[in-house]
Coordinates of N, CA, C and O in Angstrom, one line a residue:
M30 N 115.6 14.3 -8.3 CA 114.5 13.4 -8.3 C 113.3 14.0 -7.4 O 113.6 14.3 -6.3
H31 N 112.2 14.1 -8.0 CA 111.0 14.7 -7.3 C 110.2 13.6 -6.7 O 110.0 12.5 -7.4
N32 N 109.7 13.7 -5.5 CA 108.7 12.8 -4.9 C 107.4 13.0 -5.5 O 107.0 14.2 -5.7
I33 N 106.7 11.9 -5.9 CA 105.3 12.0 -6.4 C 104.3 11.7 -5.3 O 104.5 10.7 -4.6
Y34 N 103.4 12.7 -5.1 CA 102.4 12.5 -4.1 C 101.1 12.2 -4.8 O 100.7 12.9 -5.7
T35 N 100.4 11.2 -4.4 CA 99.1 10.9 -5.0 C 98.0 11.0 -3.9 O 98.2 10.4 -2.8
T36 N 97.0 11.7 -4.2 CA 95.9 12.0 -3.2 C 94.6 12.2 -3.9 O 94.5 12.5 -5.0
K37 N 93.5 11.9 -3.1 CA 92.2 12.2 -3.6 C 92.0 13.7 -3.5 O 92.4 14.4 -2.5
A38 N 91.4 14.3 -4.5 CA 91.2 15.8 -4.6 C 89.9 16.2 -5.2 O 89.4 15.5 -6.0
I39 N 89.4 17.3 -4.7 CA 88.2 17.9 -5.3 C 88.6 19.2 -5.9 O 89.3 20.0 -5.3
I40 N 88.3 19.3 -7.2 CA 88.7 20.5 -8.0 C 87.7 21.6 -7.7 O 86.6 21.6 -8.1
I41 N 88.2 22.6 -6.9 CA 87.3 23.7 -6.5 C 87.1 24.7 -7.6 O 86.1 25.3 -7.8
K42 N 88.2 25.0 -8.3 CA 88.2 26.1 -9.3 C 89.5 25.9 -10.2 O 90.5 25.4 -9.7
S43 N 89.4 26.4 -11.4 CA 90.6 26.4 -12.3 C 90.6 27.7 -13.0 O 89.6 28.4 -13.3
V44 N 91.8 28.1 -13.4 CA 92.0 29.4 -14.1 C 93.0 29.2 -15.2 O 94.1 28.6 -15.0
P45 N 92.7 29.6 -16.4 CA 93.7 29.4 -17.5 C 95.0 30.2 -17.3 O 94.9 31.3 -16.7
I46 N 96.1 29.6 -17.7 CA 97.4 30.3 -17.7 C 98.0 30.2 -19.0 O 98.1 29.0 -19.5
G47 N 98.4 31.3 -19.6 CA 99.0 31.2 -20.9 C 98.1 30.6 -22.0 O 96.9 30.7 -21.9
E48 N 98.7 29.9 -23.0 CA 97.9 29.4 -24.1 C 97.3 28.0 -23.8 O 96.3 27.7 -24.3
A49 N 98.0 27.2 -23.0 CA 97.6 25.8 -22.8 C 97.5 25.3 -21.4 O 97.0 24.2 -21.2
N50 N 98.0 26.1 -20.4 CA 98.1 25.6 -19.0 C 96.9 26.0 -18.2 O 96.1 26.9 -18.6
K51 N 96.8 25.5 -17.0 CA 95.7 25.9 -16.1 C 96.3 25.8 -14.6 O 97.1 25.0 -14.3
L52 N 95.8 26.7 -13.8 CA 96.1 26.7 -12.4 C 94.8 26.1 -11.7 O 93.7 26.6 -12.0
F53 N 95.0 25.1 -10.8 CA 93.9 24.5 -10.2 C 93.9 24.8 -8.7 O 95.0 24.7 -8.1
F54 N 92.8 25.0 -8.1 CA 92.6 25.2 -6.7 C 92.0 23.8 -6.2 O 90.9 23.5 -6.6
L55 N 92.7 23.1 -5.4 CA 92.3 21.7 -5.0 C 92.2 21.6 -3.5 O 93.0 22.1 -2.7
L56 N 91.1 20.9 -3.1 CA 91.0 20.5 -1.7 C 91.4 19.0 -1.7 O 90.7 18.2 -2.3
T57 N 92.5 18.7 -1.1 CA 93.0 17.3 -1.1 C 92.9 16.7 0.3 O 92.9 17.3 1.3
K58 N 92.8 15.3 0.2 CA 92.7 14.6 1.5 C 94.0 14.6 2.3 O 94.0 14.7 3.5
D59 N 95.1 14.5 1.6 CA 96.4 14.3 2.2 C 97.3 15.6 2.4 O 98.2 15.6 3.2
L60 N 97.0 16.6 1.5 CA 97.9 17.8 1.5 C 97.1 19.0 1.9 O 97.7 20.1 2.0
G61 N 95.8 18.9 2.1 CA 95.0 20.1 2.4 C 94.6 20.9 1.2 O 94.5 20.3 0.1
F62 N 94.5 22.2 1.3 CA 94.1 23.1 0.2 C 95.4 23.5 -0.5 O 96.3 24.1 0.1
I63 N 95.5 23.2 -1.8 CA 96.7 23.6 -2.5 C 96.4 24.1 -3.9 O 95.2 24.0 -4.4
K64 N 97.3 24.8 -4.5 CA 97.2 25.3 -5.8 C 98.2 24.5 -6.6 O 99.4 24.2 -6.2
A65 N 97.8 24.1 -7.8 CA 98.7 23.2 -8.7 C 98.5 23.6 -10.1 O 97.3 23.9 -10.5
T66 N 99.5 23.5 -10.9 CA 99.4 23.7 -12.4 C 99.4 22.4 -13.1 O 99.9 21.4 -12.7
A67 N 98.8 22.5 -14.3 CA 98.8 21.3 -15.2 C 99.2 21.9 -16.6 O 98.6 22.8 -17.1
Q68 N 100.3 21.3 -17.1 CA 100.9 21.8 -18.3 C 100.1 21.2 -19.5 O 99.8 20.0 -19.6
G69 N 99.8 22.1 -20.5 CA 99.2 21.6 -21.7 C 97.8 21.1 -21.6 O 97.3 20.4 -22.5
V70 N 97.1 21.3 -20.4 CA 95.8 20.6 -20.2 C 94.7 21.2 -21.1 O 93.7 20.5 -21.3
R71 N 94.9 22.4 -21.6 CA 93.8 22.9 -22.5 C 94.0 22.5 -24.0 O 93.2 22.9 -24.8
L72 N 95.0 21.8 -24.3 CA 95.2 21.3 -25.7 C 94.3 20.1 -26.0 O 94.0 19.3 -25.1
A73 N 93.9 20.0 -27.2 CA 92.9 19.0 -27.6 C 93.5 17.6 -27.3 O 92.8 16.6 -27.0
K74 N 94.8 17.4 -27.4 CA 95.4 16.1 -27.3 C 95.7 15.7 -25.8 O 96.2 14.6 -25.5
S75 N 95.4 16.6 -24.9 CA 95.8 16.4 -23.5 C 95.0 15.2 -22.9 O 93.8 15.2 -23.0
K76 N 95.7 14.3 -22.2 CA 95.1 13.2 -21.6 C 94.4 13.6 -20.2 O 93.5 13.0 -19.7
L77 N 95.0 14.7 -19.7 CA 94.5 15.2 -18.4 C 93.2 15.9 -18.4 O 92.4 16.0 -17.5
K78 N 92.9 16.5 -19.6 CA 91.8 17.5 -19.7 C 90.5 16.9 -19.3 O 89.6 17.7 -18.7
Y79 N 90.2 15.7 -19.5 CA 88.9 15.1 -19.1 C 88.7 14.8 -17.6 O 87.6 14.6 -17.1
S80 N 89.8 14.6 -17.0 CA 89.8 14.3 -15.5 C 89.9 15.6 -14.7 O 89.6 15.6 -13.5
L81 N 90.4 16.7 -15.3 CA 90.6 17.9 -14.5 C 89.6 19.0 -14.9 O 89.9 20.0 -15.5
Q82 N 88.4 18.7 -14.5 CA 87.3 19.7 -14.8 C 86.8 20.3 -13.4 O 86.9 19.6 -12.4
D83 N 86.4 21.5 -13.4 CA 85.9 22.1 -12.2 C 84.8 21.2 -11.6 O 84.0 20.7 -12.3
F84 N 84.8 21.1 -10.3 CA 83.8 20.4 -9.5 C 84.0 18.8 -9.6 O 83.2 18.1 -9.0
Y85 N 85.0 18.4 -10.3 CA 85.3 16.9 -10.3 C 86.0 16.5 -9.1 O 86.8 17.2 -8.5
C86 N 85.9 15.2 -8.7 CA 86.6 14.6 -7.7 C 87.6 13.6 -8.4 O 87.1 12.8 -9.3
A87 N 88.9 13.6 -8.1 CA 89.8 12.8 -8.8 C 91.0 12.3 -7.9 O 91.2 13.0 -6.9
N88 N 91.6 11.2 -8.3 CA 92.9 10.9 -7.7 C 93.9 11.6 -8.5 O 94.0 11.4 -9.7
I89 N 94.7 12.4 -7.9 CA 95.7 13.3 -8.6 C 97.1 13.0 -8.1 O 97.3 12.9 -6.8
S90 N 98.0 12.9 -9.0 CA 99.4 12.8 -8.6 C 100.1 14.1 -8.9 O 99.9 14.7 -9.9
L91 N 100.9 14.5 -7.9 CA 101.6 15.8 -8.0 C 103.1 15.7 -7.6 O 103.4 14.8 -6.9
V92 N 103.8 16.7 -8.1 CA 105.2 16.9 -7.6 C 105.3 18.3 -7.1 O 104.6 19.2 -7.7
R93 N 106.1 18.5 -6.1 CA 106.3 19.8 -5.6 C 107.4 20.6 -6.4 O 108.5 20.1 -6.4
G94 N 107.0 21.7 -7.0 CA 108.0 22.5 -7.7 C 108.6 23.5 -6.8 O 108.3 23.5 -5.6
K95 N 109.4 24.4 -7.3 CA 110.1 25.4 -6.4 C 109.0 26.3 -5.8 O 109.1 26.6 -4.6
E96 N 108.0 26.7 -6.6 CA 107.0 27.6 -6.0 C 105.6 27.1 -5.9 O 104.8 27.6 -5.2
I97 N 105.3 26.0 -6.7 CA 104.0 25.5 -6.8 C 103.9 24.0 -7.1 O 104.9 23.5 -7.6
W98 N 102.8 23.4 -6.8 CA 102.6 22.0 -7.1 C 102.4 21.9 -8.6 O 101.8 22.8 -9.2
R99 N 102.8 20.7 -9.2 CA 102.5 20.4 -10.6 C 101.8 19.1 -10.7 O 102.2 18.1 -10.1
I100 N 100.7 19.1 -11.4 CA 99.9 17.8 -11.6 C 100.6 17.0 -12.7 O 100.8 17.5 -13.8
T101 N 100.8 15.7 -12.4 CA 101.5 14.8 -13.4 C 100.5 13.8 -13.9 O 100.6 13.4 -15.1
S102 N 99.4 13.5 -13.2 CA 98.4 12.6 -13.7 C 97.1 12.8 -12.8 O 97.2 13.2 -11.7
A103 N 96.0 12.4 -13.4 CA 94.7 12.5 -12.8 C 93.7 11.5 -13.3 O 93.8 11.1 -14.5
Q104 N 92.9 10.9 -12.4 CA 91.9 10.0 -12.8 C 90.6 10.3 -12.0 O 90.7 10.3 -10.8
N105 N 89.5 10.4 -12.7 CA 88.2 10.7 -12.1 C 87.9 9.6 -11.1 O 88.1 8.4 -11.4
T106 N 87.4 9.9 -9.9 CA 86.9 8.9 -9.0 C 85.3 8.8 -9.1 O 84.7 7.9 -8.6
K107 N 84.7 9.9 -9.6 CA 83.3 10.0 -9.6 C 82.9 10.8 -10.8 O 83.3 12.0 -10.9
Q108 N 82.1 10.2 -11.7 CA 81.5 11.0 -12.8 C 80.2 11.7 -12.4 O 79.4 11.0 -11.8
V109 N 80.2 13.0 -12.5 CA 78.9 13.7 -12.2 C 78.4 14.3 -13.4 O 79.1 14.8 -14.3
K110 N 77.0 14.3 -13.5 CA 76.4 15.0 -14.6 C 76.1 16.4 -14.2 O 75.2 16.6 -13.4
L111 N 76.9 17.3 -14.7 CA 76.7 18.7 -14.4 C 75.6 19.4 -15.2 O 74.9 20.3 -14.7
V112 N 75.5 19.0 -16.4 CA 74.5 19.6 -17.3 C 73.1 19.3 -16.8 O 72.8 18.1 -16.5
G113 N 72.2 20.3 -16.7 CA 70.9 20.1 -16.3 C 70.7 20.1 -14.8 O 69.6 19.9 -14.3
N114 N 71.8 20.2 -14.0 CA 71.7 20.3 -12.6 C 72.0 21.7 -12.1 O 72.8 21.9 -11.1
L115 N 71.4 22.7 -12.6 CA 71.7 24.1 -12.3 C 71.5 24.4 -10.8 O 72.4 25.1 -10.3
D116 N 70.5 23.9 -10.2 CA 70.2 24.2 -8.8 C 71.4 23.6 -7.9 O 71.8 24.2 -7.0
K117 N 71.7 22.4 -8.3 CA 72.8 21.7 -7.5 C 74.1 22.4 -7.8 O 74.9 22.6 -6.8
I118 N 74.4 22.8 -9.0 CA 75.7 23.5 -9.3 C 75.8 24.8 -8.6 O 76.8 25.2 -8.1
Y119 N 74.6 25.5 -8.5 CA 74.6 26.8 -7.7 C 75.0 26.6 -6.3 O 75.8 27.3 -5.7
V120 N 74.5 25.5 -5.6 CA 74.9 25.2 -4.2 C 76.3 24.8 -4.1 O 77.0 25.3 -3.3
V121 N 76.8 24.0 -5.1 CA 78.2 23.6 -5.1 C 79.1 24.8 -5.2 O 80.1 25.0 -4.5
K122 N 78.8 25.7 -6.2 CA 79.5 27.0 -6.3 C 79.6 27.8 -5.1 O 80.6 28.3 -4.7
N123 N 78.5 27.9 -4.4 CA 78.4 28.6 -3.1 C 79.3 28.0 -2.1 O 80.1 28.7 -1.4
I124 N 79.3 26.7 -1.9 CA 80.1 26.0 -1.0 C 81.6 26.2 -1.3 O 82.5 26.5 -0.5
F125 N 81.9 26.0 -2.6 CA 83.3 26.1 -3.0 C 83.9 27.5 -2.9 O 85.0 27.8 -2.6
S126 N 83.0 28.5 -3.2 CA 83.4 30.0 -3.0 C 83.7 30.2 -1.5 O 84.7 31.0 -1.2
L127 N 82.9 29.7 -0.6 CA 83.2 29.9 0.8 C 84.5 29.2 1.2 O 85.3 29.8 1.9
L128 N 84.8 28.1 0.6 CA 86.1 27.4 0.9 C 87.3 28.3 0.5 O 88.2 28.5 1.2
L129 N 87.1 28.9 -0.8 CA 88.2 29.7 -1.3 C 88.4 31.0 -0.4 O 89.5 31.5 -0.2
R130 N 87.3 31.4 0.2 CA 87.3 32.6 1.0 C 87.9 32.3 2.4 O 88.7 33.2 3.0
L131 N 87.7 31.1 2.9 CA 88.1 30.8 4.3 C 89.4 30.1 4.5 O 90.1 30.2 5.5
I132 N 89.9 29.4 3.5 CA 91.1 28.6 3.6 C 92.3 29.3 3.1 O 92.3 29.8 1.9
H133 N 93.3 29.4 3.9 CA 94.5 30.1 3.5 C 95.7 29.2 3.9 O 95.8 28.8 5.0
G134 N 96.6 29.0 2.9 CA 97.8 28.1 3.2 C 97.5 26.7 3.1 O 96.3 26.2 3.2
E135 N 98.5 25.9 3.0 CA 98.4 24.4 2.9 C 98.4 23.9 4.3 O 99.4 24.0 5.0
E136 N 97.4 23.2 4.6 CA 97.3 22.5 5.9 C 96.3 21.4 5.8 O 95.2 21.5 5.5
K137 N 96.8 20.2 6.1 CA 96.0 19.0 6.1 C 94.9 19.1 7.1 O 95.0 19.5 8.2
N138 N 93.6 18.8 6.6 CA 92.5 18.8 7.4 C 91.5 17.7 6.9 O 90.6 18.0 6.1
E139 N 91.8 16.5 7.4 CA 91.0 15.4 6.8 C 89.5 15.5 7.1 O 88.7 15.1 6.3
K140 N 89.2 16.0 8.3 CA 87.7 16.2 8.7 C 87.0 17.1 7.7 O 85.9 16.9 7.3
L141 N 87.7 18.2 7.3 CA 87.1 19.1 6.3 C 87.0 18.4 5.0 O 85.9 18.6 4.3
F142 N 88.0 17.7 4.6 CA 87.9 17.0 3.3 C 86.8 16.0 3.3 O 86.0 16.0 2.4
E143 N 86.6 15.3 4.4 CA 85.5 14.3 4.5 C 84.2 15.0 4.4 O 83.2 14.5 3.8
C144 N 84.1 16.1 5.1 CA 82.8 16.9 5.1 C 82.5 17.3 3.6 O 81.3 17.1 3.2
V145 N 83.4 17.9 2.9 CA 83.1 18.3 1.5 C 82.9 17.1 0.6 O 82.0 17.2 -0.2
E146 N 83.7 16.1 0.8 CA 83.5 14.9 -0.1 C 82.1 14.3 0.2 O 81.4 13.9 -0.8
E147 N 81.7 14.2 1.4 CA 80.4 13.6 1.7 C 79.3 14.5 1.1 O 78.3 13.9 0.5
F148 N 79.4 15.8 1.2 CA 78.5 16.7 0.6 C 78.4 16.5 -0.9 O 77.4 16.4 -1.6
Y149 N 79.6 16.4 -1.5 CA 79.8 16.2 -3.0 C 79.0 15.0 -3.5 O 78.3 15.0 -4.4
K150 N 79.3 13.9 -2.8 CA 78.6 12.6 -3.1 C 77.1 12.7 -3.0 O 76.4 12.3 -3.9
F151 N 76.7 13.2 -1.9 CA 75.3 13.3 -1.6 C 74.5 14.1 -2.5 O 73.5 13.7 -3.1
I152 N 75.0 15.3 -2.9 CA 74.3 16.2 -3.7 C 74.1 15.7 -5.1 O 73.0 15.9 -5.7
F153 N 75.1 15.0 -5.6 CA 75.0 14.5 -7.0 C 74.3 13.1 -7.1 O 73.8 12.7 -8.1
D154 N 74.2 12.4 -5.9 CA 73.5 11.1 -5.9 C 72.1 11.1 -5.5 O 71.4 10.1 -5.6
S155 N 71.6 12.3 -5.0 CA 70.3 12.4 -4.5 C 69.4 13.3 -5.3 O 69.8 14.2 -5.9
I156 N 68.1 12.9 -5.2 CA 67.1 13.8 -5.8 C 66.6 14.7 -4.6 O 66.0 14.1 -3.6
L157 N 66.8 16.0 -4.8 CA 66.5 16.9 -3.7 C 65.5 18.0 -4.1 O 65.6 18.5 -5.2
S158 N 64.6 18.3 -3.2 CA 63.7 19.5 -3.4 C 64.5 20.8 -3.2 O 65.6 20.7 -2.7
E159 N 63.9 21.9 -3.6 CA 64.5 23.2 -3.4 C 64.8 23.4 -1.9 O 65.8 23.9 -1.5
E160 N 63.8 23.0 -1.0 CA 64.0 23.2 0.4 C 65.1 22.3 1.0 O 65.9 22.7 1.8
E161 N 65.2 21.1 0.5 CA 66.3 20.2 0.9 C 67.6 20.7 0.5 O 68.6 20.6 1.2
L162 N 67.7 21.3 -0.7 CA 69.0 21.9 -1.2 C 69.4 23.0 -0.3 O 70.6 23.1 0.1
K163 N 68.4 23.8 0.1 CA 68.7 25.0 1.1 C 69.3 24.4 2.4 O 70.2 24.9 2.9
D164 N 68.6 23.4 2.9 CA 69.0 22.8 4.2 C 70.4 22.2 4.1 O 71.2 22.3 4.9
L165 N 70.6 21.5 2.9 CA 71.9 20.9 2.7 C 73.0 22.0 2.7 O 74.1 21.8 3.3
E166 N 72.8 23.1 2.0 CA 73.8 24.1 1.9 C 74.1 24.7 3.3 O 75.3 24.9 3.6
I167 N 73.1 25.0 4.1 CA 73.3 25.5 5.4 C 74.0 24.5 6.3 O 74.9 24.9 7.0
L168 N 73.6 23.2 6.2 CA 74.3 22.2 7.0 C 75.8 22.1 6.7 O 76.6 22.1 7.6
V169 N 76.1 22.2 5.4 CA 77.5 22.0 5.0 C 78.3 23.3 5.4 O 79.5 23.2 5.8
V170 N 77.7 24.5 5.2 CA 78.4 25.7 5.7 C 78.7 25.6 7.2 O 79.8 25.9 7.6
L171 N 77.7 25.2 7.9 CA 77.9 25.0 9.4 C 79.1 24.1 9.7 O 79.9 24.3 10.5
R172 N 79.1 22.9 9.0 CA 80.2 21.9 9.2 C 81.6 22.5 8.8 O 82.6 22.2 9.4
I173 N 81.6 23.2 7.7 CA 82.9 23.8 7.2 C 83.4 24.8 8.3 O 84.6 24.7 8.7
L174 N 82.5 25.7 8.8 CA 82.9 26.6 9.8 C 83.4 25.9 11.1 O 84.4 26.3 11.7
H175 N 82.7 24.8 11.4 CA 83.1 24.0 12.6 C 84.5 23.4 12.4 O 85.3 23.4 13.3
N176 N 84.7 22.8 11.2 CA 86.0 22.1 10.9 C 87.1 23.1 10.8 O 88.3 22.7 11.0
L177 N 86.9 24.3 10.5 CA 87.9 25.3 10.4 C 88.1 26.1 11.7 O 89.0 27.0 11.8
G178 N 87.3 25.8 12.7 CA 87.4 26.4 14.0 C 86.7 27.8 14.1 O 87.0 28.5 15.1
Y179 N 85.9 28.1 13.2 CA 85.2 29.4 13.2 C 83.9 29.4 14.0 O 83.3 30.4 14.2
L180 N 83.4 28.2 14.3 CA 82.0 28.1 14.9 C 82.2 27.8 16.4 O 82.9 26.9 16.7
K181 N 81.6 28.6 17.2 CA 81.7 28.4 18.6 C 80.9 27.1 19.0 O 79.9 26.7 18.3
K182 N 81.3 26.4 20.0 CA 80.7 25.1 20.4 C 79.3 25.4 20.8 O 79.0 26.2 21.7
M183 N 78.4 24.6 20.2 CA 77.0 24.7 20.6 C 76.4 23.3 20.7 O 76.4 22.6 19.7
D184 N 75.9 22.9 21.8 CA 75.4 21.5 22.0 C 74.3 21.2 21.0 O 74.2 20.0 20.6
S185 N 73.5 22.2 20.6 CA 72.4 21.9 19.8 C 72.8 21.5 18.3 O 72.0 21.0 17.6
F186 N 74.1 21.8 18.0 CA 74.5 21.4 16.7 C 75.6 20.3 16.7 O 76.1 19.9 15.6
D187 N 75.9 19.8 17.9 CA 77.0 18.7 18.0 C 76.7 17.5 17.1 O 77.6 17.0 16.4
N188 N 75.4 17.1 17.1 CA 75.1 15.9 16.2 C 75.3 16.2 14.8 O 75.6 15.2 14.0
Y189 N 75.1 17.4 14.4 CA 75.3 17.7 12.9 C 76.7 18.0 12.5 O 77.1 17.9 11.4
C190 N 77.5 18.5 13.5 CA 78.9 18.9 13.1 C 79.9 17.8 13.4 O 81.0 17.9 12.8
N191 N 79.7 16.9 14.3 CA 80.7 15.9 14.6 C 80.6 14.7 13.8 O 81.5 13.8 13.8
D192 N 79.6 14.6 12.9 CA 79.5 13.4 12.0 C 79.2 14.0 10.6 O 78.4 14.8 10.4
N193 N 80.1 13.6 9.7 CA 80.0 14.1 8.3 C 79.0 13.4 7.4 O 78.8 13.8 6.3
S194 N 78.3 12.4 7.9 CA 77.4 11.7 7.0 C 76.1 12.6 6.8 O 75.8 13.4 7.6
I195 N 75.5 12.3 5.7 CA 74.3 13.1 5.3 C 73.3 12.1 4.8 O 73.6 11.3 3.9
D196 N 72.0 12.3 5.2 CA 70.9 11.5 4.6 C 69.7 12.4 4.6 O 69.7 13.4 5.3
I197 N 68.6 11.9 4.0 CA 67.4 12.7 3.9 C 66.7 12.9 5.3 O 66.3 14.0 5.6
V198 N 66.8 11.9 6.1 CA 66.2 12.0 7.5 C 66.9 13.1 8.3 O 66.3 13.9 8.9
M199 N 68.3 13.1 8.2 CA 69.0 14.1 8.9 C 68.7 15.5 8.4 O 68.5 16.4 9.2
L200 N 68.5 15.7 7.1 CA 68.1 17.0 6.5 C 66.8 17.4 7.0 O 66.6 18.6 7.3
K201 N 65.8 16.5 7.1 CA 64.5 16.8 7.6 C 64.6 17.3 9.1 O 63.9 18.3 9.4
N202 N 65.4 16.6 9.9 CA 65.5 17.1 11.3 C 66.3 18.4 11.4 O 65.9 19.3 12.2
F203 N 67.3 18.6 10.5 CA 68.0 19.8 10.5 C 67.2 21.0 10.1 O 67.4 22.1 10.6
S204 N 66.2 20.8 9.2 CA 65.4 21.9 8.7 C 64.7 22.6 9.9 O 64.4 23.8 9.8
L205 N 64.4 21.9 11.0 CA 63.8 22.5 12.2 C 64.8 23.5 12.8 O 64.3 24.4 13.6
K206 N 66.1 23.4 12.6 CA 67.1 24.3 13.2 C 67.7 25.2 12.2 O 68.7 25.9 12.5
R207 N 67.1 25.3 11.0 CA 67.7 26.1 10.0 C 67.9 27.6 10.4 O 68.9 28.2 10.2
K208 N 66.8 28.2 11.0 CA 66.9 29.6 11.3 C 68.0 29.8 12.3 O 68.8 30.8 12.2
Q209 N 68.1 29.0 13.4 CA 69.2 29.1 14.4 C 70.5 28.9 13.7 O 71.5 29.6 14.0
A210 N 70.6 28.0 12.8 CA 71.9 27.7 12.1 C 72.3 28.9 11.3 O 73.5 29.3 11.3
I211 N 71.4 29.6 10.6 CA 71.7 30.8 9.8 C 72.3 31.9 10.7 O 73.2 32.5 10.4
L212 N 71.6 32.1 11.9 CA 72.1 33.1 12.8 C 73.5 32.8 13.3 O 74.4 33.7 13.3
E213 N 73.8 31.5 13.6 CA 75.2 31.1 14.0 C 76.2 31.3 12.9 O 77.3 31.8 13.1
I214 N 75.8 30.9 11.7 CA 76.7 31.1 10.5 C 77.0 32.6 10.3 O 78.2 32.9 10.1
N215 N 76.0 33.4 10.3 CA 76.2 34.8 10.0 C 77.1 35.5 11.1 O 78.0 36.3 10.8
A216 N 76.9 35.1 12.4 CA 77.7 35.6 13.5 C 79.1 35.1 13.3 O 80.1 35.9 13.5
S217 N 79.3 33.9 12.9 CA 80.7 33.4 12.8 C 81.4 34.0 11.6 O 82.6 34.4 11.7
L218 N 80.7 34.2 10.5 CA 81.3 34.9 9.3 C 81.7 36.3 9.6 O 82.7 36.8 9.2
K219 N 80.8 37.0 10.4 CA 81.1 38.4 10.8 C 82.4 38.5 11.6 O 83.2 39.4 11.4
E220 N 82.5 37.5 12.5 CA 83.7 37.5 13.4 C 85.0 37.2 12.6 O 86.1 37.6 13.0
T221 N 84.9 36.5 11.5 CA 86.2 36.2 10.8 C 86.7 37.4 10.0 O 87.9 37.4 9.6
H222 N 85.8 38.3 9.7 CA 86.2 39.5 8.9 C 86.7 39.2 7.5 O 87.4 39.9 6.9
L223 N 86.2 38.0 7.0 CA 86.6 37.6 5.7 C 85.5 37.8 4.7 O 84.3 37.6 5.0

């Protein structure tokens, strides 16, 4: 008998396996960053196929197999309109690519999940200018590095890194520190050697 784990998850990326299966890279609230397969998800009759799309947020039930997690059910928690949001999708891809690059192994990190979930909600619920999107991306990268322990402590960024909430006023204030934030991000990424 396998234990079923149900957790909120953000689908970072998926890769086809064989004729009908997929491997999913998931950032989960309760299990951390995991890889999981879904059997037959690429078939037209699959019930999972509409809930398991890249960049979706879903409640996912999983069982632990010998070598990998297996998805047994999924239900969207937020419908996002990806079509026509190319600028937003570009920022989401950048953030998710960074996560894939920096996270190794399964380790629960609720603060990181909250950071990415808050970003996810905000970007798709808000009308943002090109400059605001740039500020948002830099803010979230800064928070990810902070939550993973790659960013050295700096008092000037404490307000931005210790609270995961995001709003337009915060972005406007953060834009004044954008250049300093980029320097810190680049220094941190250089030190990780990743």
